[in-house]
Amino acid sequence: MCRFSLYPVDLGLIPLLCIMSVKGKKVLHMDRNSYYGAESASITPLEDLYKRFNLPGEPPESMGKGRDWNVDLIPKFLMANGQLVRMLLITQVTRYLEFKVIEGSYVYKKGKIYKVPSTETEALASSLMGLFEKRRFRKFLVFVANFDENDPRTMEGVDPKTTTMRDVYKKFDLSQDVIDFTGHSLALYRTDEYLDQPCKDAIERIKLYSESLARYGKSPYLYPLYGLGELPQGFARLSAIYGGTYMLNKPIEEIVVENGKVVGVKSEGEIARCKQLICDPSYIKDRVTKVGQVIRAICILSHTIAGTSDNNSCQIIIPQNQVNRKHDIYVCMISSTHNVAAKGKYIAIVSTTVETNDPESEIKPALDLLQPIEQKMVNISEQFGPTDMGNESQIFISRSYDATTHFETTCDDIKDIYRRMTGSDFDFAEMERKQKDTFGDVDAADN
Ligand SMILES: *[C@@H]1O[C@H](CO)[C@@H](O)[C@H](O)[C@H]1NC(C)=O
Ligand SMILES: *[C@@H]1O[C@H](CO)[C@@H](O)[C@H](O)[C@H]1NC(C)=O
Ligand SMILES: *[C@@H]1O[C@H](CO)[C@@H](O)[C@H](O)[C@H]1NC(C)=O
């Protein structure tokens, strides 16, 4: 059997390690931190969050009990039919977690926010579009819902591999505003580069949104009770069942490489030997390169966000075009409904890819939606990607978290590492079949 030593692990990598464990690999999991989840931890109590951001003094009494708070450093929601939920189901981590659906999904247009319409009925009811626009958008949604690559009759002359998305929009005569919210709040693209790519990917993404939404209503997004920090803990417990070892508080002194290939990891003077190594970029500075910067602002509010019908949790996407940018701005809002804040308090986290020397003013359109803000904590972090793809070294490095507020890009990275490690594609369908044979059907959300 092949031996793996796998370490520093942020949330993105943990599903991969679990999958490796489930597949019978021997996994050692080392983390320099004393808590699970590294960059993607949930911080509790609130006092610790204040310390982390060097805020003077203790949180005011109005913030309630510090223990009621579990604040994600990197907020993300799970698409109900998305890849992370599929990985959670395959690995059975769902038995340690409880999810609740996010109450609303909104999009910004000309300074105001609107509920994202993604079904025919919602499209017809939406105030986001004029009457004729609605009809055209409805036609487009029906086309996407029926689109089946294996059935040319459903494609209406659109070739998924050659027709660009720009041409598909043209075919349905959709206006710029409708294109903006379709591409950014349904297909969840971060930039407009997809417009000139073949439409297959965009159509699949819109289907994913609609099918996720159909799952639980309200929104396509799920979020675990007590915060994202619950995910790595669930994975750690699961990995133990499969014989994996999980060590916190393990400083990594050296990655030992012989003849260009990793042979082990040195921690506290001892070498744990391995044949392959997976880690995040923070552990291996000489094999990664800077790919960008992300700004994230954690805002504590005492009110729900105006225009969201008092939703206790929601996502807002500000398409780049609406605010003359290249990258979208995202807002994730959660509260005591998901057991992450004291009653009557709301955590809204704003994030985007940095484009200028003044990142804080870049997120102003989002901050304006949240006013008044009781407490704001801003972090700007560098993003890295691997320069060593691991062919020779057998060191597999993940990408830093991007600004998106869902896990789809993280899962793409996991699949990419999986392919580099094993030489074969990650086959969801096959793993799901095996899992179903063992455990029968399961569902993610209790809702
Ligand atoms: C969330 O907002 C939608 C409309 O934007 C509304 O229909 C729904 O009732 C709200 N849900 C809650 C729980 O407030
Ligand atoms: C800010 O982000 C960097 C990089 O992700 C991280 O190392 C640092 O701990 C963060 N700072 C705070 C206060 O969370
Ligand atoms: C390394 O792996 C990548 C992707 O798996 C592949 O495209 C590339 O050709 C490989 N390089 C070498 C030197 O084997």
GROMACS .gro file of C-alpha atoms and ligand atoms in nm:
model
  489
    1MET     CA    1   0.000   0.000   0.000
    2CYS     CA    2   0.115   0.349  -0.080
    3ARG     CA    3   0.189   0.566   0.221
    4PHE     CA    4   0.093   0.928   0.237
    5SER     CA    5   0.198   1.188   0.478
    6LEU     CA    6  -0.036   1.473   0.449
    7TYR     CA    7  -0.022   1.792   0.633
    8PRO     CA    8  -0.124   2.141   0.688
    9VAL     CA    9  -0.458   2.136   0.609
   10ASP     CA   10  -0.703   2.398   0.555
   11LEU     CA   11  -1.060   2.317   0.489
   12GLY     CA   12  -1.012   2.286   0.116
   13LEU     CA   13  -0.774   1.996   0.149
   14ILE     CA   14  -0.952   1.800   0.414
   15PRO     CA   15  -1.213   1.642   0.186
   16LEU     CA   16  -0.930   1.525  -0.036
   17LEU     CA   17  -0.753   1.363   0.257
   18CYS     CA   18  -1.073   1.194   0.359
   19ILE     CA   19  -1.127   1.063   0.011
   20MET     CA   20  -0.774   0.926   0.017
   21SER     CA   21  -0.846   0.762   0.354
   22VAL     CA   22  -1.168   0.618   0.225
   23LYS     CA   23  -0.976   0.480  -0.071
   24GLY     CA   24  -0.745   0.294   0.168
   25LYS     CA   25  -0.444   0.529   0.175
   26LYS     CA   26  -0.268   0.573   0.505
   27VAL     CA   27  -0.303   0.939   0.597
   28LEU     CA   28  -0.111   1.138   0.855
   29HIS     CA   29  -0.247   1.482   0.899
   30MET     CA   30  -0.033   1.748   1.066
   31ASP     CA   31  -0.137   2.106   1.136
   32ARG     CA   32   0.084   2.372   1.296
   33ASN     CA   33  -0.221   2.537   1.450
   34SER     CA   34  -0.390   2.441   1.773
   35TYR     CA   35  -0.730   2.451   1.607
   36TYR     CA   36  -0.891   2.289   1.302
   37GLY     CA   37  -0.927   2.459   0.968
   38ALA     CA   38  -0.621   2.691   0.947
   39GLU     CA   39  -0.708   2.993   0.731
   40SER     CA   40  -1.068   2.882   0.712
   41ALA     CA   41  -1.125   2.840   1.086
   42SER     CA   42  -1.429   2.975   1.267
   43ILE     CA   43  -1.316   3.190   1.560
   44THR     CA   44  -1.482   3.155   1.900
   45PRO     CA   45  -1.532   3.318   2.146
   46LEU     CA   46  -1.578   3.672   2.017
   47GLU     CA   47  -1.297   3.789   2.247
   48ASP     CA   48  -1.051   3.586   2.037
   49LEU     CA   49  -1.169   3.754   1.719
   50TYR     CA   50  -1.115   4.098   1.878
   51LYS     CA   51  -0.763   3.994   1.981
   52ARG     CA   52  -0.687   3.854   1.638
   53PHE     CA   53  -0.772   4.187   1.476
   54ASN     CA   54  -0.600   4.389   1.751
   55LEU     CA   55  -0.918   4.570   1.848
   56PRO     CA   56  -0.869   4.761   2.173
   57GLY     CA   57  -1.049   4.631   2.483
   58GLU     CA   58  -1.315   4.365   2.521
   59PRO     CA   59  -1.624   4.331   2.304
   60PRO     CA   60  -1.901   4.556   2.444
   61GLU     CA   61  -2.176   4.398   2.651
   62SER     CA   62  -2.424   4.457   2.368
   63MET     CA   63  -2.247   4.181   2.173
   64GLY     CA   64  -2.388   3.920   2.412
   65LYS     CA   65  -2.198   3.612   2.527
   66GLY     CA   66  -1.862   3.562   2.351
   67ARG     CA   67  -1.930   3.186   2.326
   68ASP     CA   68  -2.238   3.248   2.113
   69TRP     CA   69  -2.010   3.358   1.830
   70ASN     CA   70  -1.839   3.141   1.567
   71VAL     CA   71  -1.698   3.378   1.309
   72ASP     CA   72  -1.554   3.241   0.985
   73LEU     CA   73  -1.237   3.408   0.864
   74ILE     CA   74  -1.321   3.298   0.511
   75PRO     CA   75  -1.695   3.283   0.456
   76LYS     CA   76  -1.832   3.035   0.207
   77PHE     CA   77  -2.166   2.870   0.142
   78LEU     CA   78  -2.222   2.524  -0.004
   79MET     CA   79  -2.429   2.482  -0.319
   80ALA     CA   80  -2.698   2.226  -0.227
   81ASN     CA   81  -2.619   2.020  -0.537
   82GLY     CA   82  -2.257   2.129  -0.555
   83GLN     CA   83  -1.933   1.939  -0.543
   84LEU     CA   84  -1.853   1.983  -0.173
   85VAL     CA   85  -2.193   1.849  -0.071
   86ARG     CA   86  -2.129   1.551  -0.298
   87MET     CA   87  -1.790   1.498  -0.132
   88LEU     CA   88  -1.948   1.526   0.213
   89LEU     CA   89  -2.204   1.264   0.116
   90ILE     CA   90  -1.946   1.033  -0.039
   91THR     CA   91  -1.727   1.052   0.271
   92GLN     CA   92  -2.031   1.040   0.501
   93VAL     CA   93  -1.912   1.345   0.692
   94THR     CA   94  -2.273   1.462   0.681
   95ARG     CA   95  -2.346   1.245   0.982
   96TYR     CA   96  -2.146   1.484   1.201
   97LEU     CA   97  -2.299   1.803   1.067
   98GLU     CA   98  -2.628   1.981   1.053
   99PHE     CA   99  -2.700   2.219   0.767
  100LYS     CA  100  -2.960   2.487   0.722
  101VAL     CA  101  -3.052   2.657   0.400
  102ILE     CA  102  -2.957   3.024   0.347
  103GLU     CA  103  -3.277   3.231   0.332
  104GLY     CA  104  -3.211   3.445   0.028
  105SER     CA  105  -2.988   3.513  -0.269
  106TYR     CA  106  -2.969   3.871  -0.397
  107VAL     CA  107  -2.809   4.066  -0.675
  108TYR     CA  108  -2.715   4.434  -0.698
  109LYS     CA  109  -2.837   4.657  -0.978
  110LYS     CA  110  -2.789   5.034  -0.993
  111GLY     CA  111  -2.745   5.080  -0.618
  112LYS     CA  112  -3.033   4.854  -0.512
  113ILE     CA  113  -3.060   4.483  -0.437
  114TYR     CA  114  -3.305   4.237  -0.586
  115LYS     CA  115  -3.387   3.874  -0.514
  116VAL     CA  116  -3.216   3.658  -0.777
  117PRO     CA  117  -3.488   3.513  -0.997
  118SER     CA  118  -3.394   3.169  -1.116
  119THR     CA  119  -3.717   2.995  -1.189
  120GLU     CA  120  -3.975   3.089  -1.450
  121THR     CA  121  -4.224   3.192  -1.182
  122GLU     CA  122  -3.974   3.407  -0.998
  123ALA     CA  123  -3.860   3.564  -1.321
  124LEU     CA  124  -4.215   3.668  -1.401
  125ALA     CA  125  -4.266   3.814  -1.053
  126SER     CA  126  -3.931   3.997  -1.034
  127SER     CA  127  -3.906   4.376  -1.037
  128LEU     CA  128  -3.554   4.338  -1.173
  129MET     CA  129  -3.675   4.338  -1.533
  130GLY     CA  130  -3.933   4.497  -1.754
  131LEU     CA  131  -4.220   4.295  -1.897
  132PHE     CA  132  -4.070   4.204  -2.235
  133GLU     CA  133  -3.733   4.137  -2.077
  134LYS     CA  134  -3.901   3.890  -1.842
  135ARG     CA  135  -4.047   3.695  -2.130
  136ARG     CA  136  -3.712   3.668  -2.301
  137PHE     CA  137  -3.537   3.569  -1.978
  138ARG     CA  138  -3.804   3.309  -1.910
  139LYS     CA  139  -3.748   3.160  -2.255
  140PHE     CA  140  -3.376   3.150  -2.184
  141LEU     CA  141  -3.430   2.969  -1.851
  142VAL     CA  142  -3.653   2.711  -2.016
  143PHE     CA  143  -3.390   2.659  -2.284
  144VAL     CA  144  -3.116   2.606  -2.021
  145ALA     CA  145  -3.331   2.374  -1.811
  146ASN     CA  146  -3.406   2.152  -2.110
  147PHE     CA  147  -3.061   2.169  -2.263
  148ASP     CA  148  -2.921   1.818  -2.299
  149GLU     CA  149  -2.593   1.767  -2.477
  150ASN     CA  150  -2.698   1.420  -2.585
  151ASP     CA  151  -3.018   1.538  -2.746
  152PRO     CA  152  -2.966   1.781  -3.037
  153ARG     CA  153  -3.338   1.864  -3.042
  154THR     CA  154  -3.295   2.050  -2.710
  155MET     CA  155  -3.001   2.256  -2.831
  156GLU     CA  156  -3.182   2.486  -3.077
  157GLY     CA  157  -2.874   2.513  -3.294
  158VAL     CA  158  -2.641   2.594  -3.003
  159ASP     CA  159  -2.324   2.385  -3.000
  160PRO     CA  160  -2.204   2.354  -2.639
  161LYS     CA  161  -1.844   2.320  -2.753
  162THR     CA  162  -1.825   2.605  -3.004
  163THR     CA  163  -2.109   2.856  -2.951
  164THR     CA  164  -1.995   3.129  -2.711
  165MET     CA  165  -2.213   3.239  -2.421
  166ARG     CA  166  -2.216   3.587  -2.573
  167ASP     CA  167  -2.393   3.438  -2.876
  168VAL     CA  168  -2.638   3.246  -2.660
  169TYR     CA  169  -2.735   3.571  -2.484
  170LYS     CA  170  -2.769   3.735  -2.825
  171LYS     CA  171  -2.996   3.454  -2.944
  172PHE     CA  172  -3.235   3.532  -2.656
  173ASP     CA  173  -3.186   3.907  -2.696
  174LEU     CA  174  -3.102   3.958  -2.327
  175SER     CA  175  -3.003   4.307  -2.209
  176GLN     CA  176  -2.676   4.395  -2.036
  177ASP     CA  177  -2.837   4.402  -1.687
  178VAL     CA  178  -2.988   4.057  -1.736
  179ILE     CA  179  -2.657   3.927  -1.872
  180ASP     CA  180  -2.485   4.069  -1.563
  181PHE     CA  181  -2.700   3.893  -1.312
  182THR     CA  182  -2.721   3.571  -1.510
  183GLY     CA  183  -2.344   3.539  -1.547
  184HIS     CA  184  -2.257   3.653  -1.197
  185SER     CA  185  -2.539   3.555  -0.964
  186LEU     CA  186  -2.664   3.237  -1.138
  187ALA     CA  187  -2.354   3.104  -1.317
  188LEU     CA  188  -2.136   3.258  -1.042
  189TYR     CA  189  -1.857   3.377  -1.269
  190ARG     CA  190  -1.618   3.623  -1.106
  191THR     CA  191  -1.523   3.809  -1.425
  192ASP     CA  192  -1.665   3.846  -1.777
  193GLU     CA  193  -1.407   3.626  -1.946
  194TYR     CA  194  -1.659   3.344  -1.983
  195LEU     CA  195  -1.857   3.544  -2.241
  196ASP     CA  196  -1.620   3.445  -2.520
  197GLN     CA  197  -1.578   3.083  -2.411
  198PRO     CA  198  -1.791   2.790  -2.533
  199CYS     CA  199  -2.127   2.801  -2.352
  200LYS     CA  200  -2.118   2.445  -2.209
  201ASP     CA  201  -1.970   2.551  -1.875
  202ALA     CA  202  -2.206   2.846  -1.827
  203ILE     CA  203  -2.511   2.632  -1.905
  204GLU     CA  204  -2.397   2.369  -1.656
  205ARG     CA  205  -2.342   2.634  -1.390
  206ILE     CA  206  -2.688   2.783  -1.437
  207LYS     CA  207  -2.837   2.434  -1.415
  208LEU     CA  208  -2.641   2.375  -1.093
  209TYR     CA  209  -2.785   2.694  -0.945
  210SER     CA  210  -3.142   2.610  -1.045
  211GLU     CA  211  -3.122   2.249  -0.931
  212SER     CA  212  -2.963   2.350  -0.601
  213LEU     CA  213  -3.239   2.603  -0.549
  214ALA     CA  214  -3.506   2.348  -0.632
  215ARG     CA  215  -3.367   2.123  -0.358
  216TYR     CA  216  -3.469   2.329  -0.054
  217GLY     CA  217  -3.633   2.645  -0.195
  218LYS     CA  218  -3.534   2.992  -0.066
  219SER     CA  219  -3.176   2.980  -0.199
  220PRO     CA  220  -2.935   2.727  -0.350
  221TYR     CA  221  -2.699   2.764  -0.054
  222LEU     CA  222  -2.646   2.562   0.263
  223TYR     CA  223  -2.442   2.653   0.568
  224PRO     CA  224  -2.352   2.435   0.869
  225LEU     CA  225  -2.479   2.518   1.218
  226TYR     CA  226  -2.192   2.658   1.433
  227GLY     CA  227  -1.992   2.769   1.130
  228LEU     CA  228  -1.756   2.631   0.871
  229GLY     CA  229  -1.511   2.521   1.142
  230GLU     CA  230  -1.744   2.224   1.189
  231LEU     CA  231  -1.644   2.085   0.850
  232PRO     CA  232  -1.275   2.013   0.919
  233GLN     CA  233  -1.370   1.865   1.256
  234GLY     CA  234  -1.621   1.636   1.090
  235PHE     CA  235  -1.362   1.530   0.834
  236ALA     CA  236  -1.104   1.471   1.109
  237ARG     CA  237  -1.342   1.240   1.295
  238LEU     CA  238  -1.421   1.056   0.978
  239SER     CA  239  -1.060   1.019   0.878
  240ALA     CA  240  -0.993   0.856   1.218
  241ILE     CA  241  -1.255   0.591   1.142
  242TYR     CA  242  -1.057   0.500   0.832
  243GLY     CA  243  -0.730   0.478   1.025
  244GLY     CA  244  -0.601   0.828   0.955
  245THR     CA  245  -0.411   1.019   1.223
  246TYR     CA  246  -0.479   1.387   1.285
  247MET     CA  247  -0.227   1.592   1.482
  248LEU     CA  248  -0.278   1.955   1.580
  249ASN     CA  249  -0.001   2.178   1.720
  250LYS     CA  250   0.265   2.017   1.501
  251PRO     CA  251   0.520   2.273   1.389
  252ILE     CA  252   0.669   2.181   1.052
  253GLU     CA  253   1.044   2.233   1.053
  254GLU     CA  254   1.140   2.093   0.718
  255ILE     CA  255   1.007   1.917   0.415
  256VAL     CA  256   1.269   1.653   0.345
  257VAL     CA  257   1.343   1.605  -0.024
  258GLU     CA  258   1.591   1.350  -0.162
  259ASN     CA  259   1.685   1.332  -0.531
  260GLY     CA  260   1.410   1.579  -0.610
  261LYS     CA  261   1.139   1.371  -0.442
  262VAL     CA  262   0.971   1.420  -0.104
  263VAL     CA  263   1.058   1.152   0.153
  264GLY     CA  264   0.925   1.302   0.472
  265VAL     CA  265   0.834   1.592   0.696
  266LYS     CA  266   1.039   1.697   0.997
  267SER     CA  267   0.849   1.808   1.305
  268GLU     CA  268   0.990   1.850   1.656
  269GLY     CA  269   1.314   1.682   1.549
  270GLU     CA  270   1.147   1.369   1.413
  271ILE     CA  271   1.088   1.277   1.052
  272ALA     CA  272   0.754   1.132   0.948
  273ARG     CA  273   0.826   0.948   0.624
  274CYS     CA  274   0.595   0.965   0.323
  275LYS     CA  275   0.566   0.902  -0.047
  276GLN     CA  276   0.339   1.192  -0.127
  277LEU     CA  277   0.268   1.520   0.046
  278ILE     CA  278  -0.025   1.758   0.021
  279CYS     CA  279  -0.015   2.104   0.174
  280ASP     CA  280  -0.139   2.458   0.143
  281PRO     CA  281   0.095   2.730   0.008
  282SER     CA  282   0.183   2.871   0.351
  283TYR     CA  283   0.403   2.569   0.426
  284ILE     CA  284   0.620   2.577   0.119
  285LYS     CA  285   0.709   2.928   0.009
  286ASP     CA  286   0.972   2.827  -0.247
  287ARG     CA  287   0.735   2.627  -0.466
  288VAL     CA  288   0.451   2.879  -0.497
  289THR     CA  289   0.395   3.212  -0.664
  290LYS     CA  290   0.174   3.508  -0.577
  291VAL     CA  291  -0.139   3.516  -0.792
  292GLY     CA  292  -0.334   3.802  -0.636
  293GLN     CA  293  -0.485   3.955  -0.326
  294VAL     CA  294  -0.823   3.923  -0.161
  295ILE     CA  295  -0.981   4.172   0.076
  296ARG     CA  296  -1.231   4.046   0.334
  297ALA     CA  297  -1.422   4.265   0.578
  298ILE     CA  298  -1.607   4.106   0.869
  299CYS     CA  299  -1.890   4.342   0.968
  300ILE     CA  300  -2.102   4.300   1.277
  301LEU     CA  301  -2.450   4.450   1.244
  302SER     CA  302  -2.749   4.488   1.474
  303HIS     CA  303  -2.997   4.474   1.189
  304THR     CA  304  -3.082   4.267   0.883
  305ILE     CA  305  -2.975   4.407   0.547
  306ALA     CA  306  -3.215   4.657   0.391
  307GLY     CA  307  -3.401   4.512   0.092
  308THR     CA  308  -3.376   4.149   0.203
  309SER     CA  309  -3.721   4.121   0.367
  310ASP     CA  310  -3.556   4.073   0.707
  311ASN     CA  311  -3.377   3.755   0.599
  312ASN     CA  312  -3.157   3.620   0.879
  313SER     CA  313  -2.906   3.488   0.630
  314CYS     CA  314  -2.836   3.573   0.268
  315GLN     CA  315  -2.588   3.621  -0.008
  316ILE     CA  316  -2.555   3.936  -0.215
  317ILE     CA  317  -2.352   3.951  -0.534
  318ILE     CA  318  -2.245   4.281  -0.684
  319PRO     CA  319  -2.161   4.207  -1.049
  320GLN     CA  320  -1.839   4.378  -1.154
  321ASN     CA  321  -2.003   4.568  -1.441
  322GLN     CA  322  -2.246   4.737  -1.204
  323VAL     CA  323  -1.962   4.907  -1.018
  324ASN     CA  324  -1.707   4.940  -1.299
  325ARG     CA  325  -1.478   4.665  -1.181
  326LYS     CA  326  -1.320   4.350  -1.320
  327HIS     CA  327  -1.418   4.126  -1.026
  328ASP     CA  328  -1.746   4.085  -0.842
  329ILE     CA  329  -1.796   4.186  -0.479
  330TYR     CA  330  -1.963   3.931  -0.250
  331VAL     CA  331  -2.152   3.962   0.077
  332CYS     CA  332  -2.231   3.660   0.297
  333MET     CA  333  -2.463   3.727   0.589
  334ILE     CA  334  -2.536   3.482   0.871
  335SER     CA  335  -2.667   3.511   1.226
  336SER     CA  336  -2.799   3.329   1.530
  337THR     CA  337  -3.020   3.122   1.297
  338HIS     CA  338  -2.704   2.926   1.216
  339ASN     CA  339  -2.570   2.956   1.573
  340VAL     CA  340  -2.281   3.180   1.477
  341ALA     CA  341  -2.379   3.509   1.645
  342ALA     CA  342  -2.557   3.632   1.956
  343LYS     CA  343  -2.932   3.690   1.920
  344GLY     CA  344  -3.013   4.013   1.737
  345LYS     CA  345  -2.665   4.033   1.580
  346TYR     CA  346  -2.566   3.963   1.223
  347ILE     CA  347  -2.230   3.886   1.064
  348ALA     CA  348  -2.189   4.017   0.711
  349ILE     CA  349  -1.859   3.934   0.542
  350VAL     CA  350  -1.762   4.126   0.231
  351SER     CA  351  -1.498   3.992  -0.007
  352THR     CA  352  -1.348   4.063  -0.344
  353THR     CA  353  -1.029   4.029  -0.548
  354VAL     CA  354  -0.812   4.338  -0.499
  355GLU     CA  355  -0.762   4.553  -0.811
  356THR     CA  356  -0.612   4.879  -0.680
  357ASN     CA  357  -0.382   5.020  -0.412
  358ASP     CA  358  -0.682   5.118  -0.204
  359PRO     CA  359  -0.871   4.791  -0.148
  360GLU     CA  360  -1.099   4.928   0.122
  361SER     CA  361  -1.253   5.183  -0.109
  362GLU     CA  362  -1.311   4.903  -0.361
  363ILE     CA  363  -1.562   4.738  -0.127
  364LYS     CA  364  -1.749   5.061  -0.049
  365PRO     CA  365  -2.058   4.969  -0.259
  366ALA     CA  366  -2.100   4.662  -0.037
  367LEU     CA  367  -2.029   4.843   0.290
  368ASP     CA  368  -2.289   5.105   0.192
  369LEU     CA  369  -2.553   4.830   0.179
  370LEU     CA  370  -2.468   4.724   0.535
  371GLN     CA  371  -2.474   5.059   0.718
  372PRO     CA  372  -2.478   5.122   1.006
  373ILE     CA  373  -2.191   4.882   1.082
  374GLU     CA  374  -2.127   4.825   1.450
  375GLN     CA  375  -1.780   4.673   1.418
  376LYS     CA  376  -1.566   4.619   1.110
  377MET     CA  377  -1.256   4.397   1.081
  378VAL     CA  378  -1.062   4.406   0.757
  379ASN     CA  379  -0.797   4.166   0.631
  380ILE     CA  380  -0.609   4.174   0.304
  381SER     CA  381  -0.445   3.845   0.219
  382GLU     CA  382  -0.208   3.738  -0.051
  383GLN     CA  383  -0.313   3.448  -0.272
  384PHE     CA  384  -0.068   3.189  -0.392
  385GLY     CA  385  -0.070   2.908  -0.646
  386PRO     CA  386   0.180   2.623  -0.697
  387THR     CA  387   0.476   2.649  -0.936
  388ASP     CA  388   0.564   2.284  -0.868
  389MET     CA  389   0.286   2.056  -0.994
  390GLY     CA  390   0.431   1.758  -0.811
  391ASN     CA  391   0.517   1.530  -1.103
  392GLU     CA  392   0.873   1.480  -0.979
  393SER     CA  393   0.864   1.598  -0.620
  394GLN     CA  394   0.530   1.432  -0.531
  395ILE     CA  395   0.452   1.748  -0.337
  396PHE     CA  396   0.100   1.868  -0.414
  397ILE     CA  397   0.017   2.223  -0.321
  398SER     CA  398  -0.331   2.372  -0.312
  399ARG     CA  399  -0.430   2.722  -0.420
  400SER     CA  400  -0.515   2.990  -0.163
  401TYR     CA  401  -0.884   3.057  -0.114
  402ASP     CA  402  -1.026   3.298  -0.366
  403ALA     CA  403  -1.290   3.563  -0.304
  404THR     CA  404  -1.588   3.351  -0.410
  405THR     CA  405  -1.845   3.272  -0.144
  406HIS     CA  406  -1.908   2.913  -0.242
  407PHE     CA  407  -1.685   2.603  -0.255
  408GLU     CA  408  -1.702   2.523  -0.625
  409THR     CA  409  -1.356   2.663  -0.711
  410THR     CA  410  -1.206   2.494  -0.403
  411CYS     CA  411  -1.348   2.163  -0.522
  412ASP     CA  412  -1.207   2.217  -0.871
  413ASP     CA  413  -0.867   2.253  -0.704
  414ILE     CA  414  -0.922   1.932  -0.507
  415LYS     CA  415  -1.007   1.743  -0.825
  416ASP     CA  416  -0.701   1.887  -0.995
  417ILE     CA  417  -0.472   1.772  -0.711
  418TYR     CA  418  -0.642   1.433  -0.711
  419ARG     CA  419  -0.568   1.395  -1.081
  420ARG     CA  420  -0.207   1.502  -1.036
  421MET     CA  421  -0.163   1.255  -0.748
  422THR     CA  422  -0.333   0.953  -0.890
  423GLY     CA  423  -0.316   1.005  -1.266
  424SER     CA  424  -0.690   0.952  -1.298
  425ASP     CA  425  -0.989   1.184  -1.289
  426PHE     CA  426  -1.197   1.219  -0.976
  427ASP     CA  427  -1.509   1.024  -1.066
  428PHE     CA  428  -1.801   1.145  -0.857
  429ALA     CA  429  -2.045   0.906  -1.015
  430GLU     CA  430  -1.835   0.601  -0.943
  431MET     CA  431  -1.769   0.699  -0.582
  432GLU     CA  432  -2.136   0.778  -0.532
  433ARG     CA  433  -2.235   0.438  -0.669
  434LYS     CA  434  -2.001   0.263  -0.426
  435GLN     CA  435  -2.128   0.473  -0.138
  436LYS     CA  436  -2.489   0.404  -0.224
  437ASP     CA  437  -2.422   0.030  -0.229
  438THR     CA  438  -2.279   0.057   0.123
  439PHE     CA  439  -2.508   0.309   0.289
  440GLY     CA  440  -2.816   0.366   0.074
  441ASP     CA  441  -2.949   0.712  -0.009
  442VAL     CA  442  -2.862   1.008   0.209
  443ASP     CA  443  -2.945   1.377   0.210
  444ALA     CA  444  -2.741   1.674   0.329
  445ALA     CA  445  -2.979   1.920   0.484
  446ASP     CA  446  -3.221   1.849   0.764
  447ASN     CA  447  -3.439   2.130   0.645
  448LIG     C1  448  -3.646   3.622   0.285
  448LIG     O1  449  -3.671   3.713   0.178
  448LIG     C2  450  -3.772   3.669   0.087
  448LIG     C3  451  -3.788   3.774  -0.022
  448LIG     O2  452  -3.671   3.842  -0.054
  448LIG     C4  453  -3.902   3.652   0.158
  448LIG     O3  454  -3.998   3.602   0.068
  448LIG     C5  455  -3.885   3.554   0.273
  448LIG     O4  456  -4.004   3.547   0.347
  448LIG     C6  457  -3.772   3.599   0.364
  448LIG     N1  458  -3.752   3.492   0.461
  448LIG     C7  459  -3.740   3.514   0.591
  448LIG     C8  460  -3.727   3.392   0.676
  448LIG     O5  461  -3.738   3.625   0.638
  449LIG     C1  462  -0.511   3.794   0.742
  449LIG     O1  463  -0.486   3.703   0.635
  449LIG     C2  464  -0.361   3.638   0.641
  449LIG     C3  465  -0.347   3.556   0.516
  449LIG     O2  466  -0.461   3.482   0.488
  449LIG     C4  467  -0.355   3.553   0.766
  449LIG     O3  468  -0.231   3.488   0.774
  449LIG     C5  469  -0.376   3.642   0.887
  449LIG     O4  470  -0.381   3.563   1.002
  449LIG     C6  471  -0.506   3.719   0.873
  449LIG     N1  472  -0.520   3.811   0.983
  449LIG     C7  473  -0.620   3.805   1.067
  449LIG     C8  474  -0.624   3.912   1.168
  449LIG     O5  475  -0.705   3.717   1.062
  450LIG     C1  476   0.335   1.717  -1.508
  450LIG     O1  477   0.195   1.699  -1.493
  450LIG     C2  478   0.117   1.782  -1.576
  450LIG     C3  479  -0.029   1.766  -1.537
  450LIG     O2  480  -0.055   1.649  -1.471
  450LIG     C4  481   0.142   1.745  -1.722
  450LIG     O3  482   0.066   1.826  -1.806
  450LIG     C5  483   0.291   1.764  -1.750
  450LIG     O4  484   0.319   1.724  -1.881
  450LIG     C6  485   0.377   1.686  -1.651
  450LIG     N1  486   0.516   1.724  -1.668
  450LIG     C7  487   0.614   1.635  -1.670
  450LIG     C8  488   0.751   1.691  -1.681
  450LIG     O5  489   0.594   1.515  -1.661
   0.00000   0.00000   0.00000
